[in-house]
mmCIF file of C-alpha atoms in Angstrom:
data_model
loop_
_atom_site.group_PDB
_atom_site.id
_atom_site.type_symbol
_atom_site.label_atom_id
_atom_site.label_comp_id
_atom_site.label_asym_id
_atom_site.label_seq_id
_atom_site.Cartn_x
_atom_site.Cartn_y
_atom_site.Cartn_z
ATOM 1 C CA MET A 1 -0.261 -0.014 -0.062
ATOM 2 C CA SER A 2 1.489 3.220 -1.151
ATOM 3 C CA ASP A 3 0.523 7.048 0.882
ATOM 4 C CA HIS A 4 -1.363 9.201 -2.187
ATOM 5 C CA ASP A 5 2.073 10.894 -2.876
ATOM 6 C CA GLY A 6 2.701 6.979 -4.488
ATOM 7 C CA ARG A 7 5.442 6.227 -1.296
ATOM 8 C CA THR A 8 5.283 2.890 0.622
ATOM 9 C CA PRO A 9 5.470 4.487 4.108
ATOM 10 C CA ILE A 10 8.032 3.670 6.407
ATOM 11 C CA ARG A 11 5.712 1.122 9.079
ATOM 12 C CA SER A 12 9.441 -1.169 9.853
ATOM 13 C CA VAL A 13 12.525 -0.640 10.499
ATOM 14 C CA GLY A 14 15.601 -3.041 10.481
ATOM 15 C CA VAL A 15 18.701 -2.280 12.238
ATOM 16 C CA VAL A 16 22.168 -5.090 11.849
ATOM 17 C CA GLY A 17 24.427 -5.053 13.907
ATOM 18 C CA ALA A 18 24.252 -4.409 17.624
ATOM 19 C CA GLY A 19 27.423 -2.950 19.098
ATOM 20 C CA VAL A 20 27.920 0.427 20.520
ATOM 21 C CA ILE A 21 26.243 2.911 17.380
ATOM 22 C CA GLY A 22 24.163 -0.044 15.639
ATOM 23 C CA ALA A 23 22.132 -0.243 20.093
ATOM 24 C CA SER A 24 21.814 3.643 20.171
ATOM 25 C CA VAL A 25 20.531 3.961 15.791
ATOM 26 C CA ALA A 26 18.269 0.844 16.930
ATOM 27 C CA HIS A 27 17.164 3.632 20.481
ATOM 28 C CA ALA A 28 17.265 6.785 18.132
ATOM 29 C CA VAL A 29 14.660 5.396 15.610
ATOM 30 C CA ALA A 30 12.190 3.497 17.820
ATOM 31 C CA GLN A 31 12.443 6.487 21.206
ATOM 32 C CA SER A 32 12.139 8.534 17.765
ATOM 33 C CA THR A 33 9.327 6.811 15.315
ATOM 34 C CA GLY A 34 7.364 4.576 18.109
ATOM 35 C CA LEU A 35 8.064 2.173 14.937
ATOM 36 C CA PRO A 36 8.888 -1.433 15.306
ATOM 37 C CA VAL A 37 12.066 -2.035 15.260
ATOM 38 C CA VAL A 38 14.309 -5.618 14.934
ATOM 39 C CA LEU A 39 17.566 -5.223 16.239
ATOM 40 C CA VAL A 40 19.979 -7.789 14.411
ATOM 41 C CA ASP A 41 23.660 -9.161 15.236
ATOM 42 C CA SER A 42 24.591 -13.138 15.290
ATOM 43 C CA ASP A 43 26.228 -12.420 19.259
ATOM 44 C CA PRO A 44 23.901 -13.538 22.193
ATOM 45 C CA ASP A 45 26.309 -11.587 24.087
ATOM 46 C CA ALA A 46 26.578 -8.221 22.008
ATOM 47 C CA LEU A 47 22.427 -8.130 21.576
ATOM 48 C CA ARG A 48 22.139 -8.983 25.320
ATOM 49 C CA THR A 49 24.783 -5.600 25.920
ATOM 50 C CA ALA A 50 22.621 -3.850 23.574
ATOM 51 C CA ALA A 51 19.862 -4.392 25.427
ATOM 52 C CA ASP A 52 21.596 -2.947 28.873
ATOM 53 C CA SER A 53 22.824 0.438 26.615
ATOM 54 C CA VAL A 54 18.309 0.646 25.383
ATOM 55 C CA ARG A 55 17.172 0.729 28.626
ATOM 56 C CA ARG A 56 19.872 3.640 29.903
ATOM 57 C CA GLN A 57 19.764 5.116 26.369
ATOM 58 C CA GLN A 58 15.659 5.217 27.202
ATOM 59 C CA ARG A 59 15.915 6.148 30.553
ATOM 60 C CA LEU A 60 18.306 9.268 30.173
ATOM 61 C CA SER A 61 16.006 10.834 26.934
ATOM 62 C CA LEU A 62 13.540 10.321 29.873
ATOM 63 C CA LEU A 63 15.052 12.053 32.722
ATOM 64 C CA THR A 64 15.833 14.732 30.321
ATOM 65 C CA GLY A 65 12.744 14.934 28.250
ATOM 66 C CA LYS A 66 13.880 13.787 25.500
ATOM 67 C CA GLY A 67 11.615 10.684 24.953
ATOM 68 C CA SER A 68 8.468 11.870 23.761
ATOM 69 C CA ARG A 69 7.702 8.829 23.228
ATOM 70 C CA ALA A 70 6.205 6.259 25.693
ATOM 71 C CA ALA A 71 8.999 5.066 28.139
ATOM 72 C CA ALA A 72 8.418 0.688 26.825
ATOM 73 C CA LEU A 73 9.470 0.682 23.038
ATOM 74 C CA ASP A 74 8.167 -1.918 20.390
ATOM 75 C CA LEU A 75 12.526 -2.525 20.229
ATOM 76 C CA LYS A 76 12.569 -6.797 19.643
ATOM 77 C CA SER A 77 16.187 -8.065 18.994
ATOM 78 C CA THR A 78 17.426 -11.178 17.245
ATOM 79 C CA THR A 79 21.057 -13.084 16.127
ATOM 80 C CA ASN A 80 18.233 -14.451 12.825
ATOM 81 C CA VAL A 81 19.080 -12.359 10.454
ATOM 82 C CA ASP A 82 15.723 -13.887 8.327
ATOM 83 C CA GLU A 83 13.081 -12.029 10.974
ATOM 84 C CA LEU A 84 14.277 -8.413 8.602
ATOM 85 C CA SER A 85 12.468 -10.102 5.499
ATOM 86 C CA ASP A 86 8.428 -7.295 6.194
ATOM 87 C CA VAL A 87 10.511 -4.760 7.175
ATOM 88 C CA ASP A 88 10.731 -1.480 4.864
ATOM 89 C CA VAL A 89 13.956 0.244 5.605
ATOM 90 C CA VAL A 90 17.279 -1.633 7.558
ATOM 91 C CA VAL A 91 19.998 0.122 8.374
ATOM 92 C CA GLU A 92 23.086 -1.361 8.857
ATOM 93 C CA ASN A 93 26.113 -0.740 11.554
ATOM 94 C CA ILE A 94 28.511 -3.691 11.984
ATOM 95 C CA THR A 95 32.019 -3.992 11.775
ATOM 96 C CA GLU A 96 34.010 -1.894 9.457
ATOM 97 C CA SER A 97 35.607 -4.476 8.089
ATOM 98 C CA GLN A 98 34.492 -5.181 3.902
ATOM 99 C CA VAL A 99 34.448 -9.082 3.996
ATOM 100 C CA ALA A 100 32.103 -9.706 6.641
ATOM 101 C CA LYS A 101 29.268 -6.387 4.920
ATOM 102 C CA SER A 102 29.540 -8.256 2.024
ATOM 103 C CA ARG A 103 28.350 -11.434 3.083
ATOM 104 C CA LEU A 104 25.871 -9.306 5.070
ATOM 105 C CA TYR A 105 25.108 -7.792 2.125
ATOM 106 C CA LYS A 106 24.341 -11.204 0.856
ATOM 107 C CA ASP A 107 22.538 -12.402 3.174
ATOM 108 C CA LEU A 108 20.241 -8.783 3.507
ATOM 109 C CA ASP A 109 20.107 -9.930 -1.140
ATOM 110 C CA ARG A 110 18.173 -13.032 -0.014
ATOM 111 C CA VAL A 111 16.466 -11.232 2.873
ATOM 112 C CA LEU A 112 14.126 -8.227 1.450
ATOM 113 C CA ARG A 113 12.164 -7.215 -0.246
ATOM 114 C CA PRO A 114 12.764 -6.185 -3.848
ATOM 115 C CA GLY A 115 13.867 -2.011 -3.520
ATOM 116 C CA VAL A 116 13.324 -1.734 0.000
ATOM 117 C CA PRO A 117 16.219 0.158 0.832
ATOM 118 C CA ILE A 118 19.020 0.010 2.970
ATOM 119 C CA ALA A 119 20.973 2.835 4.663
ATOM 120 C CA ALA A 120 25.172 1.849 5.575
ATOM 121 C CA ASN A 121 26.070 3.228 8.475
ATOM 122 C CA THR A 122 29.637 2.641 7.423
ATOM 123 C CA SER A 123 32.858 5.553 8.797
ATOM 124 C CA ALA A 124 34.862 4.877 5.367
ATOM 125 C CA ILE A 125 33.870 1.794 2.780
ATOM 126 C CA PRO A 126 32.413 3.585 0.441
ATOM 127 C CA ILE A 127 28.875 2.928 -0.823
ATOM 128 C CA ALA A 128 29.069 1.446 -4.377
ATOM 129 C CA VAL A 129 31.575 -1.302 -3.576
ATOM 130 C CA LEU A 130 28.992 -1.960 -0.453
ATOM 131 C CA ALA A 131 26.397 -2.877 -3.098
ATOM 132 C CA GLU A 132 28.401 -4.804 -5.108
ATOM 133 C CA PRO A 133 27.156 -7.755 -4.035
ATOM 134 C CA LEU A 134 23.759 -7.025 -4.261
ATOM 135 C CA THR A 135 21.732 -8.115 -7.118
ATOM 136 C CA ASP A 136 19.904 -4.002 -7.199
ATOM 137 C CA PRO A 137 22.504 -1.783 -5.876
ATOM 138 C CA SER A 138 20.495 0.969 -6.158
ATOM 139 C CA ARG A 139 19.366 0.145 -3.190
ATOM 140 C CA VAL A 140 21.683 0.752 -1.211
ATOM 141 C CA VAL A 141 23.037 5.070 0.747
ATOM 142 C CA GLY A 142 25.182 6.147 2.921
ATOM 143 C CA VAL A 143 23.841 7.025 6.294
ATOM 144 C CA HIS A 144 26.758 8.390 8.626
ATOM 145 C CA PHE A 145 25.164 8.984 11.774
ATOM 146 C CA MET A 146 26.813 10.194 14.789
ATOM 147 C CA ASN A 147 27.368 8.929 18.125
ATOM 148 C CA PRO A 148 25.495 9.556 20.581
ATOM 149 C CA VAL A 149 22.799 9.495 17.313
ATOM 150 C CA SER A 150 19.608 9.895 19.906
ATOM 151 C CA GLN A 151 21.772 13.215 20.973
ATOM 152 C CA ILE A 152 22.897 14.813 17.042
ATOM 153 C CA ALA A 153 20.717 16.212 14.985
ATOM 154 C CA THR A 154 22.811 16.098 11.400
ATOM 155 C CA VAL A 155 23.403 13.015 9.461
ATOM 156 C CA GLU A 156 25.705 11.988 6.468
ATOM 157 C CA VAL A 157 24.088 11.561 3.839
ATOM 158 C CA VAL A 158 26.389 10.064 0.643
ATOM 159 C CA ARG A 159 24.511 9.091 -2.863
ATOM 160 C CA ALA A 160 26.527 6.822 -4.694
ATOM 161 C CA GLN A 161 26.551 6.551 -8.747
ATOM 162 C CA ARG A 162 24.086 4.132 -8.791
ATOM 163 C CA SER A 163 21.307 5.006 -5.241
ATOM 164 C CA SER A 164 17.873 5.558 -7.132
ATOM 165 C CA ASP A 165 16.025 8.487 -6.212
ATOM 166 C CA GLU A 166 13.550 5.675 -4.314
ATOM 167 C CA ALA A 167 15.781 4.675 -1.552
ATOM 168 C CA MET A 168 17.451 8.042 -1.583
ATOM 169 C CA ARG A 169 13.154 9.261 -0.597
ATOM 170 C CA ALA A 170 12.483 6.436 1.137
ATOM 171 C CA VAL A 171 16.392 6.956 3.131
ATOM 172 C CA THR A 172 14.632 10.733 4.357
ATOM 173 C CA ASP A 173 11.611 9.996 5.560
ATOM 174 C CA LEU A 174 13.309 7.583 8.700
ATOM 175 C CA LEU A 175 15.130 10.837 9.096
ATOM 176 C CA ARG A 176 12.477 13.264 8.791
ATOM 177 C CA LEU A 177 10.729 10.710 11.241
ATOM 178 C CA MET A 178 13.186 10.605 13.563
ATOM 179 C CA GLY A 179 13.917 14.335 13.894
ATOM 180 C CA LYS A 180 16.556 14.613 11.724
ATOM 181 C CA SER A 181 18.112 16.908 9.172
ATOM 182 C CA TRP A 182 20.694 16.276 6.865
ATOM 183 C CA VAL A 183 23.550 17.045 5.008
ATOM 184 C CA GLU A 184 23.669 15.050 0.562
ATOM 185 C CA ILE A 185 27.473 14.577 -0.489
ATOM 186 C CA ASN A 186 28.806 11.858 -2.992
ATOM 187 C CA ASP A 187 30.377 8.931 -3.119
ATOM 188 C CA ALA A 188 33.806 8.744 -1.726
ATOM 189 C CA ALA A 189 35.570 6.581 0.716
ATOM 190 C CA GLY A 190 35.351 7.917 4.448
ATOM 191 C CA PHE A 191 32.607 10.688 2.706
ATOM 192 C CA VAL A 192 33.154 14.029 4.694
ATOM 193 C CA ILE A 193 33.826 13.877 7.978
ATOM 194 C CA ASN A 194 35.815 10.451 8.840
ATOM 195 C CA ARG A 195 37.889 11.508 5.531
ATOM 196 C CA VAL A 196 38.883 14.602 7.016
ATOM 197 C CA LEU A 197 38.310 14.535 11.000
ATOM 198 C CA MET A 198 40.340 10.692 11.267
ATOM 199 C CA VAL A 199 43.545 13.177 10.245
ATOM 200 C CA ALA A 200 42.449 14.912 13.033
ATOM 201 C CA VAL A 201 42.151 12.240 15.521
ATOM 202 C CA ASN A 202 45.728 10.599 14.592
ATOM 203 C CA LEU A 203 47.090 13.803 15.067
ATOM 204 C CA ALA A 204 46.659 14.087 18.228
ATOM 205 C CA ALA A 205 46.924 10.924 19.004
ATOM 206 C CA ALA A 206 50.966 12.423 17.428
ATOM 207 C CA VAL A 207 50.960 15.219 20.250
ATOM 208 C CA VAL A 208 49.667 13.638 23.114
ATOM 209 C CA ALA A 209 52.047 10.594 22.233
ATOM 210 C CA GLU A 210 55.394 13.161 21.674
ATOM 211 C CA GLY A 211 54.098 14.958 25.126
ATOM 212 C CA VAL A 212 54.030 18.068 23.334
ATOM 213 C CA ALA A 213 50.061 17.926 25.154
ATOM 214 C CA THR A 214 47.605 16.338 27.600
ATOM 215 C CA PRO A 215 44.332 14.861 26.591
ATOM 216 C CA ASN A 216 43.075 17.166 28.004
ATOM 217 C CA GLN A 217 45.389 20.099 26.267
ATOM 218 C CA VAL A 218 44.184 19.401 23.621
ATOM 219 C CA ASP A 219 40.871 19.304 23.780
ATOM 220 C CA ALA A 220 39.840 21.867 25.822
ATOM 221 C CA LEU A 221 41.828 24.067 22.043
ATOM 222 C CA PHE A 222 39.732 22.330 20.203
ATOM 223 C CA THR A 223 37.067 23.351 22.750
ATOM 224 C CA GLY A 224 37.979 26.759 23.296
ATOM 225 C CA CYS A 225 39.468 27.831 20.347
ATOM 226 C CA LEU A 226 37.106 26.445 17.572
ATOM 227 C CA GLY A 227 33.915 26.225 19.541
ATOM 228 C CA HIS A 228 33.859 21.917 19.121
ATOM 229 C CA ALA A 229 31.122 20.827 21.096
ATOM 230 C CA THR A 230 34.110 17.483 21.932
ATOM 231 C CA GLY A 231 37.933 18.065 20.321
ATOM 232 C CA PRO A 232 39.146 15.038 18.333
ATOM 233 C CA LEU A 233 40.560 13.346 21.895
ATOM 234 C CA ARG A 234 37.212 12.525 24.361
ATOM 235 C CA THR A 235 35.397 11.797 20.232
ATOM 236 C CA ALA A 236 37.588 9.107 19.066
ATOM 237 C CA ASP A 237 36.810 7.866 22.499
ATOM 238 C CA LEU A 238 33.154 7.983 21.884
ATOM 239 C CA ILE A 239 33.484 6.479 18.691
ATOM 240 C CA GLY A 240 35.613 3.863 19.890
ATOM 241 C CA LEU A 241 39.761 3.364 18.992
ATOM 242 C CA ASP A 242 39.388 0.342 18.103
ATOM 243 C CA THR A 243 36.971 1.163 15.408
ATOM 244 C CA VAL A 244 39.243 4.582 14.753
ATOM 245 C CA VAL A 245 42.050 2.159 13.373
ATOM 246 C CA HIS A 246 39.985 0.150 11.692
ATOM 247 C CA THR A 247 38.062 3.857 9.457
ATOM 248 C CA LEU A 248 42.092 4.693 9.326
ATOM 249 C CA ASP A 249 43.480 1.789 7.630
ATOM 250 C CA VAL A 250 40.525 1.572 5.496
ATOM 251 C CA LEU A 251 41.078 5.888 4.343
ATOM 252 C CA HIS A 252 44.843 4.035 4.245
ATOM 253 C CA HIS A 253 43.509 1.312 2.138
ATOM 254 C CA HIS A 254 41.852 3.920 -0.708
ATOM 255 C CA TYR A 255 44.451 6.892 -0.701
ATOM 256 C CA ALA A 256 47.527 5.388 0.186
ATOM 257 C CA THR A 257 49.073 8.559 1.961
ATOM 258 C CA ALA A 258 50.173 9.009 5.137
ATOM 259 C CA GLU A 259 48.123 10.857 7.593
ATOM 260 C CA TYR A 260 45.849 7.376 7.420
ATOM 261 C CA VAL A 261 48.713 5.787 9.273
ATOM 262 C CA ALA A 262 46.962 4.752 11.997
ATOM 263 C CA HIS A 263 49.824 6.435 14.664
ATOM 264 C CA PRO A 264 51.259 3.270 16.718
ATOM 265 C CA ALA A 265 50.345 5.284 19.933
ATOM 266 C CA LEU A 266 46.792 4.338 18.581
ATOM 267 C CA ARG A 267 47.716 0.705 17.576
ATOM 268 C CA GLU A 268 48.470 1.039 21.875
ATOM 269 C CA ARG A 269 46.181 1.848 23.010
ATOM 270 C CA VAL A 270 43.663 -0.886 20.987
ATOM 271 C CA ALA A 271 45.643 -3.544 21.952
ATOM 272 C CA ARG A 272 45.579 -2.920 25.844
ATOM 273 C CA GLY A 273 42.111 -2.415 25.269
ATOM 274 C CA GLU A 274 41.462 0.838 25.873
ATOM 275 C CA LEU A 275 38.453 0.961 23.536
ATOM 276 C CA GLY A 276 36.830 4.084 25.282
ATOM 277 C CA CYS A 277 33.681 4.649 26.977
ATOM 278 C CA LYS A 278 32.306 1.178 25.497
ATOM 279 C CA SER A 279 35.597 -0.283 27.754
ATOM 280 C CA GLY A 280 35.425 2.299 30.699
ATOM 281 C CA ARG A 281 39.425 3.889 29.278
ATOM 282 C CA GLY A 282 40.677 5.054 26.165
ATOM 283 C CA PHE A 283 42.172 8.837 25.563
ATOM 284 C CA PHE A 284 40.412 9.289 29.560
ATOM 285 C CA SER A 285 38.512 6.743 32.120
ATOM 286 C CA TYR A 286 34.746 6.349 32.574
ATOM 287 C CA GLY A 287 33.207 5.389 35.762
ATOM 288 C CA ARG A 288 31.565 1.790 33.688
ATOM 289 C CA SER A 289 27.633 1.773 35.367
#
């Protein structure tokens, strides 16, 4: 059934990947739209962790007055990708691995109804590359959410050369339901934000490793002098330092330039398990609730 303008209304949303960003997307969609959301991850532990994260985010949104919907969210968690067979839009958030994403997109090609768009919330892999395994590559659009999704109003939307107008409209319809604004750009590895941000994070890590400044000093200069809400290092902790390193690796693969070679200090932190907010420690320390 279509609306009077010929568009198919969005009645349910699938979210694939229950990591930090996936849980944040699932909560933001369910909380802001009231639509049923199906959250899929192959790891049951990730789903349990995501459920705890969603509960915390919902409590916070209600306490701060940002939760306009009922406290009970229509959110289903499953390890079975076939549960996405009836959804109207899918937001993909799995780990930044082209091999893993290719495997998933082949499954989505089998499971999803024809024409159901895939919003690829990838850090750096070009949308055209992600769409290659699909019978219909035109259904893929890049939608780069910033974390925490419920608190950041603007989204980077990436139109690949083969992204269809129908897929673009469906994805922006979802963003509109979520109360988001967006900036539409063309496809390239890293898009705009991560292509620029990851250089800043990499150089900020170098500055700290060289003893030029502490993490607090680096971020204080960015917030105080440039008006950033957070500096590059707290932003990196929020993203996850493992994701930062993966993203730099993808960017270096595509551009082969020195600014995308992850600084050894970043790799050392990841090796020690200092991943940022999600592990309790990165460039800064965080209390674990």
